[in-house]
Coordinates of C-alpha atoms in Angstrom, one line a residue:
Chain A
X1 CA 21.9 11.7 -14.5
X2 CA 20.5 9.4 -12.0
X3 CA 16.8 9.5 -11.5
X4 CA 15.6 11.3 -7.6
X5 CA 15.3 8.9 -5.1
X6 CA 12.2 8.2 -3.4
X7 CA 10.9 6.4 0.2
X8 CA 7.3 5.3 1.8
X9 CA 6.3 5.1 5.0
X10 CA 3.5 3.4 5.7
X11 CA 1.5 4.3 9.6
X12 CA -0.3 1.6 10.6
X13 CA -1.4 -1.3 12.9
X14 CA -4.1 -2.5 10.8
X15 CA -1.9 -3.6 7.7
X16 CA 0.5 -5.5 10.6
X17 CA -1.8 -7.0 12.0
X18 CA -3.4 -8.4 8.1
X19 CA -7.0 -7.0 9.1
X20 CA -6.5 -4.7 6.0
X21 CA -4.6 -5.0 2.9
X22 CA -2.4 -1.9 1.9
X23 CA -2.7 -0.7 -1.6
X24 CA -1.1 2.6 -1.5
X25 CA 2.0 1.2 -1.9
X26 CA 1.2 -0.5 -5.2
X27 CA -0.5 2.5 -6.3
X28 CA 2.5 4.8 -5.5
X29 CA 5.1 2.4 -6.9
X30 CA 3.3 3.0 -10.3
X31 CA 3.0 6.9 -10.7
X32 CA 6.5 7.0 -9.3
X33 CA 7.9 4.7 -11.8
X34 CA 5.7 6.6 -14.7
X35 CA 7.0 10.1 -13.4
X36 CA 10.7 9.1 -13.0
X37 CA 11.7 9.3 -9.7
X38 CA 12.9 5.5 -7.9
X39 CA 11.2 4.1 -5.2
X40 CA 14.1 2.6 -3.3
X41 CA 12.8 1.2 -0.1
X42 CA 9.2 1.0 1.7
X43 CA 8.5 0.2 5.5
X44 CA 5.7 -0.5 7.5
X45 CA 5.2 0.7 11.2
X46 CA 2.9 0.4 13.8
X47 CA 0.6 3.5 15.7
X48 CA 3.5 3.7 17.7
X49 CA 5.3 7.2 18.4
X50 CA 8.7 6.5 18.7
X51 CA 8.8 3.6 15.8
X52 CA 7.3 6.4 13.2
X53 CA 9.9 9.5 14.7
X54 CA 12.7 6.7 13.7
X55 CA 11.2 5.4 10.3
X56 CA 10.6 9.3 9.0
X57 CA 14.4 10.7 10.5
X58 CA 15.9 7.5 8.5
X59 CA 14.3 7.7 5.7
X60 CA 14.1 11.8 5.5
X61 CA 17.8 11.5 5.7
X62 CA 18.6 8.9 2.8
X63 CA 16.3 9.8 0.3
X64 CA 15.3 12.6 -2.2
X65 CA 12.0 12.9 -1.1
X66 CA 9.8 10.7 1.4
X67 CA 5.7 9.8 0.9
X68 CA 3.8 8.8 4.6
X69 CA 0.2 7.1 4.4
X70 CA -2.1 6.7 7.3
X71 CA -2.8 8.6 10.5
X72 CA -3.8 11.7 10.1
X73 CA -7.5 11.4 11.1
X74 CA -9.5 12.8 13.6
X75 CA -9.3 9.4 16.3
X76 CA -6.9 9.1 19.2
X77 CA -4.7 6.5 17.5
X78 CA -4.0 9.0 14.9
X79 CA -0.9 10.3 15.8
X80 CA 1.5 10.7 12.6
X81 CA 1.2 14.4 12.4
X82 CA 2.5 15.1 15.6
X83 CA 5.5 12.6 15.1
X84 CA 6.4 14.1 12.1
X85 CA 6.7 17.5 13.5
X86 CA 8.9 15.8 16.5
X87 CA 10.9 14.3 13.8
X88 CA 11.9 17.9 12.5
X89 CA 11.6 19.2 15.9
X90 CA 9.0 21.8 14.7
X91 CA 6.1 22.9 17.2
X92 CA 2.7 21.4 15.8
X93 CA -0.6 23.1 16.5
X94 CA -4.1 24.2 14.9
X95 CA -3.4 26.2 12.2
X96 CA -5.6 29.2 10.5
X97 CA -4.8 28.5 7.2
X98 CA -6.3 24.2 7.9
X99 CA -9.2 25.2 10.5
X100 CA -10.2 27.5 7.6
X101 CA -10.4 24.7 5.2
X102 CA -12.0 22.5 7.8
X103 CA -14.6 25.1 8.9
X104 CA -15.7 25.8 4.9
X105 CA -16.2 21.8 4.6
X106 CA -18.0 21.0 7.5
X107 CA -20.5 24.1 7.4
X108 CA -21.2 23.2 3.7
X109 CA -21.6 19.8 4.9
X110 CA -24.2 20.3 8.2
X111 CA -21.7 18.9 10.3
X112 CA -20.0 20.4 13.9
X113 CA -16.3 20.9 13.5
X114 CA -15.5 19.4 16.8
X115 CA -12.7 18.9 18.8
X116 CA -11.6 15.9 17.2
X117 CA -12.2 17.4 13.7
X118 CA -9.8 20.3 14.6
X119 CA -7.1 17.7 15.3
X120 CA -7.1 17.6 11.4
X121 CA -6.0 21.4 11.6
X122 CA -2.9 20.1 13.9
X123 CA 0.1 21.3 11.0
X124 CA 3.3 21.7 12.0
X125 CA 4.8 25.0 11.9
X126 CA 7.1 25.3 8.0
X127 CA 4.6 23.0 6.3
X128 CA 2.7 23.8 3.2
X129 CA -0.5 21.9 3.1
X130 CA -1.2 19.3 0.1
X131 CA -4.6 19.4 -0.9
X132 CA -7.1 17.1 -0.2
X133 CA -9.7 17.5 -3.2
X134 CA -11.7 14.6 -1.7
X135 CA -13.0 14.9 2.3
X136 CA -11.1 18.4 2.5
X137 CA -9.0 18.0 5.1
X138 CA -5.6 18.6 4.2
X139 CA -1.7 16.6 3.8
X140 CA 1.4 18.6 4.1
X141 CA 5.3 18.9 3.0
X142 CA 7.3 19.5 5.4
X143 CA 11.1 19.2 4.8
X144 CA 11.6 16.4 2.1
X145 CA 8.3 14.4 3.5
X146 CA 4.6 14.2 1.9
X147 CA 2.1 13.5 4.5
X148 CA -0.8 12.0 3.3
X149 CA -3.7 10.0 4.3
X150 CA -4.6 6.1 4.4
X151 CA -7.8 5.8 2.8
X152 CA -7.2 4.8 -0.7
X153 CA -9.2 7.6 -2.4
X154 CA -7.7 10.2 -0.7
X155 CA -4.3 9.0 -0.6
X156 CA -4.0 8.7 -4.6
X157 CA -5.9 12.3 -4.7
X158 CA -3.4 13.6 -2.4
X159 CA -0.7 12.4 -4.6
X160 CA -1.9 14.0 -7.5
X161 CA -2.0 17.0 -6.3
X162 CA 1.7 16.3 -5.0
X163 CA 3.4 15.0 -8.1
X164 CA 3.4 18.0 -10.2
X165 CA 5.6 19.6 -7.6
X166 CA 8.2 17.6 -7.8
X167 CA 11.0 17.1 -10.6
X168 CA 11.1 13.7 -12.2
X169 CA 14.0 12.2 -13.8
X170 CA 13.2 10.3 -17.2
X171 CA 10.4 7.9 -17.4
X172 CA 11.3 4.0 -17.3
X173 CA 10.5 2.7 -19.9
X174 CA 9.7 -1.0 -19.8
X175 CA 8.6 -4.1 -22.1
X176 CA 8.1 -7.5 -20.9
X177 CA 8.1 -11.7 -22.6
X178 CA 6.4 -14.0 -20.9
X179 CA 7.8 -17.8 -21.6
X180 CA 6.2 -21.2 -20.8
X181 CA 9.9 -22.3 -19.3
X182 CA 11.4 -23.1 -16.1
X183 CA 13.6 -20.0 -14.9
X184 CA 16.2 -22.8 -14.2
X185 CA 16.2 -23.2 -18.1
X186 CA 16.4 -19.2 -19.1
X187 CA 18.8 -18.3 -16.2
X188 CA 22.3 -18.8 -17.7
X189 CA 21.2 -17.0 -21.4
X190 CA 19.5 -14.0 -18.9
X191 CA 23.0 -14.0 -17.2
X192 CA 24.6 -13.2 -20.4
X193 CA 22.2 -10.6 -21.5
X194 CA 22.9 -8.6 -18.3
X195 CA 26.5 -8.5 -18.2
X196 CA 25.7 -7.4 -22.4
X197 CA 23.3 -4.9 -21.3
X198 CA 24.7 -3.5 -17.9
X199 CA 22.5 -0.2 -18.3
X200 CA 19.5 -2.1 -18.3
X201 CA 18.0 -3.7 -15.7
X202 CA 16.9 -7.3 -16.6
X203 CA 14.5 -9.1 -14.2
X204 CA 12.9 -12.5 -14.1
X205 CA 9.9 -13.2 -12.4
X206 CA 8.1 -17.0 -12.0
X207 CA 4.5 -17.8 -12.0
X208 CA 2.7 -21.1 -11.7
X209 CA -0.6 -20.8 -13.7
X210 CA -3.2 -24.2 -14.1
X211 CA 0.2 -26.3 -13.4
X212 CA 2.4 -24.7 -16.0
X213 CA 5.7 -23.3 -14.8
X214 CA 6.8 -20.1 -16.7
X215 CA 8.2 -16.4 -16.1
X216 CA 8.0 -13.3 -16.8
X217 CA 11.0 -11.3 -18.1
X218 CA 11.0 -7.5 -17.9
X219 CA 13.7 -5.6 -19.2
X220 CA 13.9 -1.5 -17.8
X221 CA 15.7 0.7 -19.1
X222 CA 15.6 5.0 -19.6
X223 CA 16.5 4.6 -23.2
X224 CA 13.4 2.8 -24.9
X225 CA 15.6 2.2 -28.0
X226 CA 18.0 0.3 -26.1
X227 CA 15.3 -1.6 -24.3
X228 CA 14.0 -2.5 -27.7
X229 CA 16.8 -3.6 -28.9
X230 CA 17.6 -6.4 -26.1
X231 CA 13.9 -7.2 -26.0
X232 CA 14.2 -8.3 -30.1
X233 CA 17.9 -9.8 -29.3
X234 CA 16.4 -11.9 -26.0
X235 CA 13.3 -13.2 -28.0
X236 CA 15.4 -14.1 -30.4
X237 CA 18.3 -15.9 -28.1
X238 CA 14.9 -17.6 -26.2
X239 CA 13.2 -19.0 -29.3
X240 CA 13.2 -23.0 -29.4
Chain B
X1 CA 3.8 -11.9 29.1
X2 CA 4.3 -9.6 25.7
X3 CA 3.7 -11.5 22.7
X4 CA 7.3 -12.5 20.7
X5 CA 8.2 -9.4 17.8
X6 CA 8.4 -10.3 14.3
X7 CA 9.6 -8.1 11.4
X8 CA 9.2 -8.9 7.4
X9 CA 11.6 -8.2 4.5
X10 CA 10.4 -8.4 1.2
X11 CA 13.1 -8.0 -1.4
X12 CA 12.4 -7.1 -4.7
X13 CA 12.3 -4.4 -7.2
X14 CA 9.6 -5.6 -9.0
X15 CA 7.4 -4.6 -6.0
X16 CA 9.1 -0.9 -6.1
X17 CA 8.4 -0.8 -9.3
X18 CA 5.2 -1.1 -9.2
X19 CA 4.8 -4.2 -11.8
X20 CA 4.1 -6.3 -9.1
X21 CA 1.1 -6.3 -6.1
X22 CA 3.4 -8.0 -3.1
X23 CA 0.3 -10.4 -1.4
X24 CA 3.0 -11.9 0.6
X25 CA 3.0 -9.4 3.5
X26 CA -1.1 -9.5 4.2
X27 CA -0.7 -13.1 3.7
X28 CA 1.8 -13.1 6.8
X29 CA 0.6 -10.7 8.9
X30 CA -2.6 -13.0 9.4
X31 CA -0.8 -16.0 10.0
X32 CA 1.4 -14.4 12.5
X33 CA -1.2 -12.9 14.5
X34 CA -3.2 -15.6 14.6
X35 CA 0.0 -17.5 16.1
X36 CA 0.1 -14.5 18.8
X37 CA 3.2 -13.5 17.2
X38 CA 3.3 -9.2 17.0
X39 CA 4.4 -8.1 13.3
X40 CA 6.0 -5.2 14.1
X41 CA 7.5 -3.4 10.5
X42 CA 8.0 -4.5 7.2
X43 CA 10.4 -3.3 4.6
X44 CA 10.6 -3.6 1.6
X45 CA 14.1 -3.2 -0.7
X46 CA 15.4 -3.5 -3.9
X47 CA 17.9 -6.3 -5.2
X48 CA 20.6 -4.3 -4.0
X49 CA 23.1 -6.1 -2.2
X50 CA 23.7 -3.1 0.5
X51 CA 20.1 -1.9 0.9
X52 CA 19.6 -6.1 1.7
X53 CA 22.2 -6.9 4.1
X54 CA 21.7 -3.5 6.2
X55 CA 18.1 -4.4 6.8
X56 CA 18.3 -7.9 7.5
X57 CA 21.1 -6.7 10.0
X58 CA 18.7 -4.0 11.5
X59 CA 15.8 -6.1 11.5
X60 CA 17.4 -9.0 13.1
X61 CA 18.6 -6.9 16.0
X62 CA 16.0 -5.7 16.9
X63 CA 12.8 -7.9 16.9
X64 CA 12.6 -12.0 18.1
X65 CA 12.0 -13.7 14.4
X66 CA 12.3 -11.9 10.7
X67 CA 11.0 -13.5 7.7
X68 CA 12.4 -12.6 4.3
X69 CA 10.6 -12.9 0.4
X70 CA 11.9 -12.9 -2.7
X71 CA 15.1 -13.4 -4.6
X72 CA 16.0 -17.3 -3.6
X73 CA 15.7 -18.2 -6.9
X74 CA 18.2 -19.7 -10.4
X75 CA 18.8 -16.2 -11.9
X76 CA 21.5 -13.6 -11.5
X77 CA 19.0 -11.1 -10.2
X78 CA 18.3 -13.6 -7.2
X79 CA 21.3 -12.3 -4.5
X80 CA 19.1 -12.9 -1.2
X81 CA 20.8 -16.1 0.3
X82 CA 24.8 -14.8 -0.4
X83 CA 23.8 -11.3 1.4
X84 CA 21.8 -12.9 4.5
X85 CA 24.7 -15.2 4.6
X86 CA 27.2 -12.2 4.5
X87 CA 24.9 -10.4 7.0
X88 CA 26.0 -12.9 9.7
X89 CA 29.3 -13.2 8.3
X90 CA 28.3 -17.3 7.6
X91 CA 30.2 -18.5 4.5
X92 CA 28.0 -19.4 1.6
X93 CA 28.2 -22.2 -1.1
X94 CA 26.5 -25.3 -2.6
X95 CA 25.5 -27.6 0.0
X96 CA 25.2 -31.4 0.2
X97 CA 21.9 -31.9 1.9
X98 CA 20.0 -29.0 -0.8
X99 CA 21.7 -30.6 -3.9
X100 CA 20.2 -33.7 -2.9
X101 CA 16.6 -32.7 -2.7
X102 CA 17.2 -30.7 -6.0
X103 CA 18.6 -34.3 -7.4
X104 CA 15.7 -36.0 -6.7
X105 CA 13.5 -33.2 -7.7
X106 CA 14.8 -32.8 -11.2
X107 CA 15.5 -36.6 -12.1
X108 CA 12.3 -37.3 -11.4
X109 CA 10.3 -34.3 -13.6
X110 CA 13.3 -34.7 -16.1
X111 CA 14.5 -31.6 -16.2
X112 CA 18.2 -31.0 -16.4
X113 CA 20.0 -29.7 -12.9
X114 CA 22.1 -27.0 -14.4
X115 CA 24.6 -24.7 -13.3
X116 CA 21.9 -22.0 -12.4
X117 CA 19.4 -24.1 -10.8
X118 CA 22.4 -25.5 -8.7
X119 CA 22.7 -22.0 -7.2
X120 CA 19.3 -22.4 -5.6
X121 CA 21.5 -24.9 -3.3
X122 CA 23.8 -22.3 -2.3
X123 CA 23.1 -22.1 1.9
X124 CA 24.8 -20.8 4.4
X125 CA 26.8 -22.6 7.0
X126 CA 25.0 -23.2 10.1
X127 CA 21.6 -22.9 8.5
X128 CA 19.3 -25.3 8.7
X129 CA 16.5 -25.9 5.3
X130 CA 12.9 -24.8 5.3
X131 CA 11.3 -27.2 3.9
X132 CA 9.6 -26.4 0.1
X133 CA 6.5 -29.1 -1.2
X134 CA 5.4 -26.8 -3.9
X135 CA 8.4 -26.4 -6.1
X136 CA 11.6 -28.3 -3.5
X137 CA 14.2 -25.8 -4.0
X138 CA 14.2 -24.9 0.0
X139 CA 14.7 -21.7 2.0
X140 CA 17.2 -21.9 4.9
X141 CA 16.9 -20.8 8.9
X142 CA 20.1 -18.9 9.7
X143 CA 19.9 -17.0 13.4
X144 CA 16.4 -15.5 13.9
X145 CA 15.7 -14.8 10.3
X146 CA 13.6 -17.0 8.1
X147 CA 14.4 -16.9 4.1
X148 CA 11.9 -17.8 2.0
X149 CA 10.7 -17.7 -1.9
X150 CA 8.8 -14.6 -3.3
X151 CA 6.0 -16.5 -5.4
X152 CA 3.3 -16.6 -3.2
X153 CA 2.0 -20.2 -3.0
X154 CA 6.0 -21.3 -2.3
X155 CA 6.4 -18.3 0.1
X156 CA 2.8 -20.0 2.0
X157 CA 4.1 -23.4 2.1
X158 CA 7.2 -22.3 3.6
X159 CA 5.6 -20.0 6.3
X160 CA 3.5 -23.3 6.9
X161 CA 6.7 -25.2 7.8
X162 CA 8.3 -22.8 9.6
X163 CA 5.1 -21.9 11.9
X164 CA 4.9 -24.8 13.8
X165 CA 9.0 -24.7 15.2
X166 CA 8.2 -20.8 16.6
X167 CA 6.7 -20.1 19.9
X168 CA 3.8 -18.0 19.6
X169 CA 2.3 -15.8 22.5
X170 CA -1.6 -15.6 22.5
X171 CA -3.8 -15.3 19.7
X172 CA -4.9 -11.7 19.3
X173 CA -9.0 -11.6 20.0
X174 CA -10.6 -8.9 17.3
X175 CA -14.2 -7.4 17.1
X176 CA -15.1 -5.1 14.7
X177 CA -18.0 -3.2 14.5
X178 CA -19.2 -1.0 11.2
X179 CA -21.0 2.2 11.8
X180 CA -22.3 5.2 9.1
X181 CA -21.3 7.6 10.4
X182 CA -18.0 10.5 10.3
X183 CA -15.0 9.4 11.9
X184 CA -15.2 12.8 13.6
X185 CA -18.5 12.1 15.3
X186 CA -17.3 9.2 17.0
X187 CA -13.6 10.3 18.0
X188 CA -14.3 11.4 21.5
X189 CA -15.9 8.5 22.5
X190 CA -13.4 6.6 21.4
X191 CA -10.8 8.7 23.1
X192 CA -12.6 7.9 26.3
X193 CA -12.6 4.3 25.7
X194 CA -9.0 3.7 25.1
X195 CA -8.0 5.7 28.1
X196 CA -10.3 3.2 30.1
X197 CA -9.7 0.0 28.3
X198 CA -6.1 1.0 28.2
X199 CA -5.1 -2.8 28.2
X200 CA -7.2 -2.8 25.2
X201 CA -6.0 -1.5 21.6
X202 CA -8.6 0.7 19.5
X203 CA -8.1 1.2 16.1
X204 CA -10.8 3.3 13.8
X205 CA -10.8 2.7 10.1
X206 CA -12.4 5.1 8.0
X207 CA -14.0 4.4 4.3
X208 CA -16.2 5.6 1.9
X209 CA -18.4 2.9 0.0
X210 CA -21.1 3.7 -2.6
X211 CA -20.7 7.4 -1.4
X212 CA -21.2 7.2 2.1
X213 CA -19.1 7.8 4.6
X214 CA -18.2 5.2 7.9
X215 CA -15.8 3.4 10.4
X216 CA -14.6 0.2 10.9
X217 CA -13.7 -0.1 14.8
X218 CA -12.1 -2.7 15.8
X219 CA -11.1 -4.1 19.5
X220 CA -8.2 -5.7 19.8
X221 CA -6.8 -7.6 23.3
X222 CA -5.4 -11.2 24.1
X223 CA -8.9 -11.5 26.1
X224 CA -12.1 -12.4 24.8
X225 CA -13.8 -11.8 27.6
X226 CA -12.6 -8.3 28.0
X227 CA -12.8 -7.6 24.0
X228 CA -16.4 -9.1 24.3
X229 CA -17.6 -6.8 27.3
X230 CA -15.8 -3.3 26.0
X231 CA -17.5 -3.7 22.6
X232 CA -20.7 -4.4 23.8
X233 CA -20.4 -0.9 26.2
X234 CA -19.1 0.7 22.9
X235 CA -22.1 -0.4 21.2
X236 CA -24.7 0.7 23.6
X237 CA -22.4 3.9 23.6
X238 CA -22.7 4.6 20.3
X239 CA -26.8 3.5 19.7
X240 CA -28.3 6.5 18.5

C-alpha cells in the first residue's frame, strides 16, 4: 500500500526576501520520512491573503494531509489563521477553549494578555487545537491542515505533538555509498540498476569537496532487505 | 513602478526527503532582492515528471522570471530539461552548440564523453545556454524560466550569469532593529505604524536566544530616506 501523502506550506516574506533562512522544511522532511508518510511538494508564499487562501485550497485538495509554518503571531502581518479559516469558509474568532490557555500563560508569566495576544486565541470554528508545549499559544487541525508556528522551537514542538495523530505508512528505509567518481562515469551502471530494481528508488547526488568530484548514491526503499541487497550488488558493480 | 515577480522551482526528492538541506533558495532570494526583483513563492517537487511540468507551467504564467534547481544532470534520475521542454511544447534533443562545450570540456580533463554525460547536452529548441565556469555542462533559457544545476556553487555561478541579462526594479532598502522584549508588547505599535507607513512593509520576527525572549523588526521600502525616518520614529517609539 502506498505510503499517505503529505504537503508544506511555508507563510512568509522573510524567507522570500533571504533575510532569514527556513529550516522547518528540512526538519519536517526528516520526521516525515522517519514516520512514513511522503512529502510530495513544498511552497513558499508571501504575508499575502489571497496567495496563502490559494496555496492551502490546492494543496488541502491534493494531498493526505497538509503542515503550514509561520504567521500565527500576535503582529499585524500575521495573518495565516484567518486565511485558513477563509480557505474552509469557516467563521474565525477568539475562542474559550485558546484565551483559556493564553490567560493561564500570561498570568503565570506577569504579563497583560492584550489585545494583540488574544489574536493568538483567533481559532476557527471545527478546529482542534495542537499543543504548543513551548510559549503556550496554540496550532490547530482543521480539515486535512496542521497549523503551526515559524519559530524553529515551536514549530518542531508543535509537530511532535502532531505526529502521533496521524497514521504512517512504513518507514523508508535508506543506505547510502559515497564514490570519488564523476556521475558521468556511474550513470549508465546506475541506469541499469533502476530498471533491475524498479521498487526502489535510486538517486545520485554530486558534491565537489577540496577539488575532488564525487557523488553520493542513496538507494530508498520500504523493504530494508531489498535495499540491502542492491546496496551489496551496486558496490560490487562500482568497485574498480 | 512595481518591482518585476520572480518565482523559484527547486526539483528534487532528495530535499523532500529530508537527506538534503536545499541552500539554493536563501542563496537566491538575496540575490534577487538585492537586484529589486520580488521573489514571490517557491516550490519545491519531486523528480516526477507531472508534479515538474504542472509547476513550471503554473509558475511561468504567472510571475515575470522563474528560476529552476536540480536535476540537469548525466543520470536517469535527472528529467528537468525534457519536462521544461515539454512544458512549452519545445522539442528536446542533443544540441550542437552544448556538445561542443562538453567536447572541449572533457578532452581537456581527459575524461571520456559518454552516452550519459552527452545527455547533459540535451536542450530544448529555441533556448538559449546559461553559461556554466564551475563544472561547463550549461543550463538553458527557454521563455521566462531559467534552468539551472542543483549543486550549489554551479547553481551560484549560473544565477551570476543570468543576473546581469534581467531587468531589475529597485533594490529593496531594510533596517532591522532587535528588541527584548514579547512580540505581544510591541504588536500595537506596530499595527499603528503600518497603517501609517502603509507604503512601507513591517515584518516582526520573533526568537528566543539563550532563554530570552525578542523581535527582530525589520522595515522594508524602495526608499532609504523613508526606511531611515520611520525606524528612527519606531525607535523613539519603542524607548522605554
Amino acid at each position: 500500500m502506498a505510503n499517505p501523502t503529505a504537503a508544506m506550506l511555508v507563510i512568509g516574506d522573510e524567507i522570500l526576501s533571504g533575510r532569514t533562512r527556513d529550516s522547518n522544511m528540512h526538519f519536517l522532511a526528516g520526521e516525515l520520512t522517519k514516520n512514513g508518510i511522503d512529502l510530495k511538494q513544498v511552497r513558499v508564499v508571501s504575508d499575502d491573503r489571497v496567495a496563502i487562501i490559494d496555496a492551502a485550497r490546492a494543496l488541502s485538495d491534493t494531498h493526505d494531509v497538509v503542515f503550514t509554518s509561520g504567521g500565527i503571531g500576535p503582529t499585524h502581518d500575521d495573518i495565516t489563521a484567518d486565511c485558513i479559516a477563509a480557505a474552509f469558509d469557516a467563521p474565525i474568532d477568539v475562542r474559550d477553549d485558546a484565551r483559556k490557555i493564553l490567560e493561564d500563560h500570561y498570568q503565570k508569566s506577569g504579563h497583560r494578555l492584550n489585545a494583540a495576544r488574544l489574536r493568538m486565541a483567533r481559532i476557527p470554528d471545527g478546529a482542534t487545537l495542537i499543543d504548543n508545549p513551548v510559549s503556550r499559544a496554540p496550532g490547530f487541525t482543521i480539515s486535512n491542515v496542521h497549523v503551526m508556528a515559524g519559530v524553529p522551537q515551536v514549530f518542531q514542538a508543535m509537530v511532535a505533538s502532531v505526529l502521533p495523530t496521524l497514521t504512517g505508512g512504513a518507514p523508508l528505509m535508506s543506505q547510502s555509498l559515497q564514490v570519488f567518481r564523476g556521475e558521468g562515469d556511474i550513470a549508465e551502471t546506475l541506469s541499469q540498476f533502476a530498471e533491475r530494481y524498479a521498487d526502489l528508488s535510486i538517486g545520485c547526488y554530486p558534491f565537489q569537496k577540496d577539488g575532488a568530484f564525487g557523488a553520493n548514491i542513496v538507494i530508498r526503499g520500504q523493504d530494508g532487505t531489498r535495499v540491502d541487497a542492491a546496496m551489496t550488488e551496486l558496490a560490487r558493480a562500482l568497485a574498480l
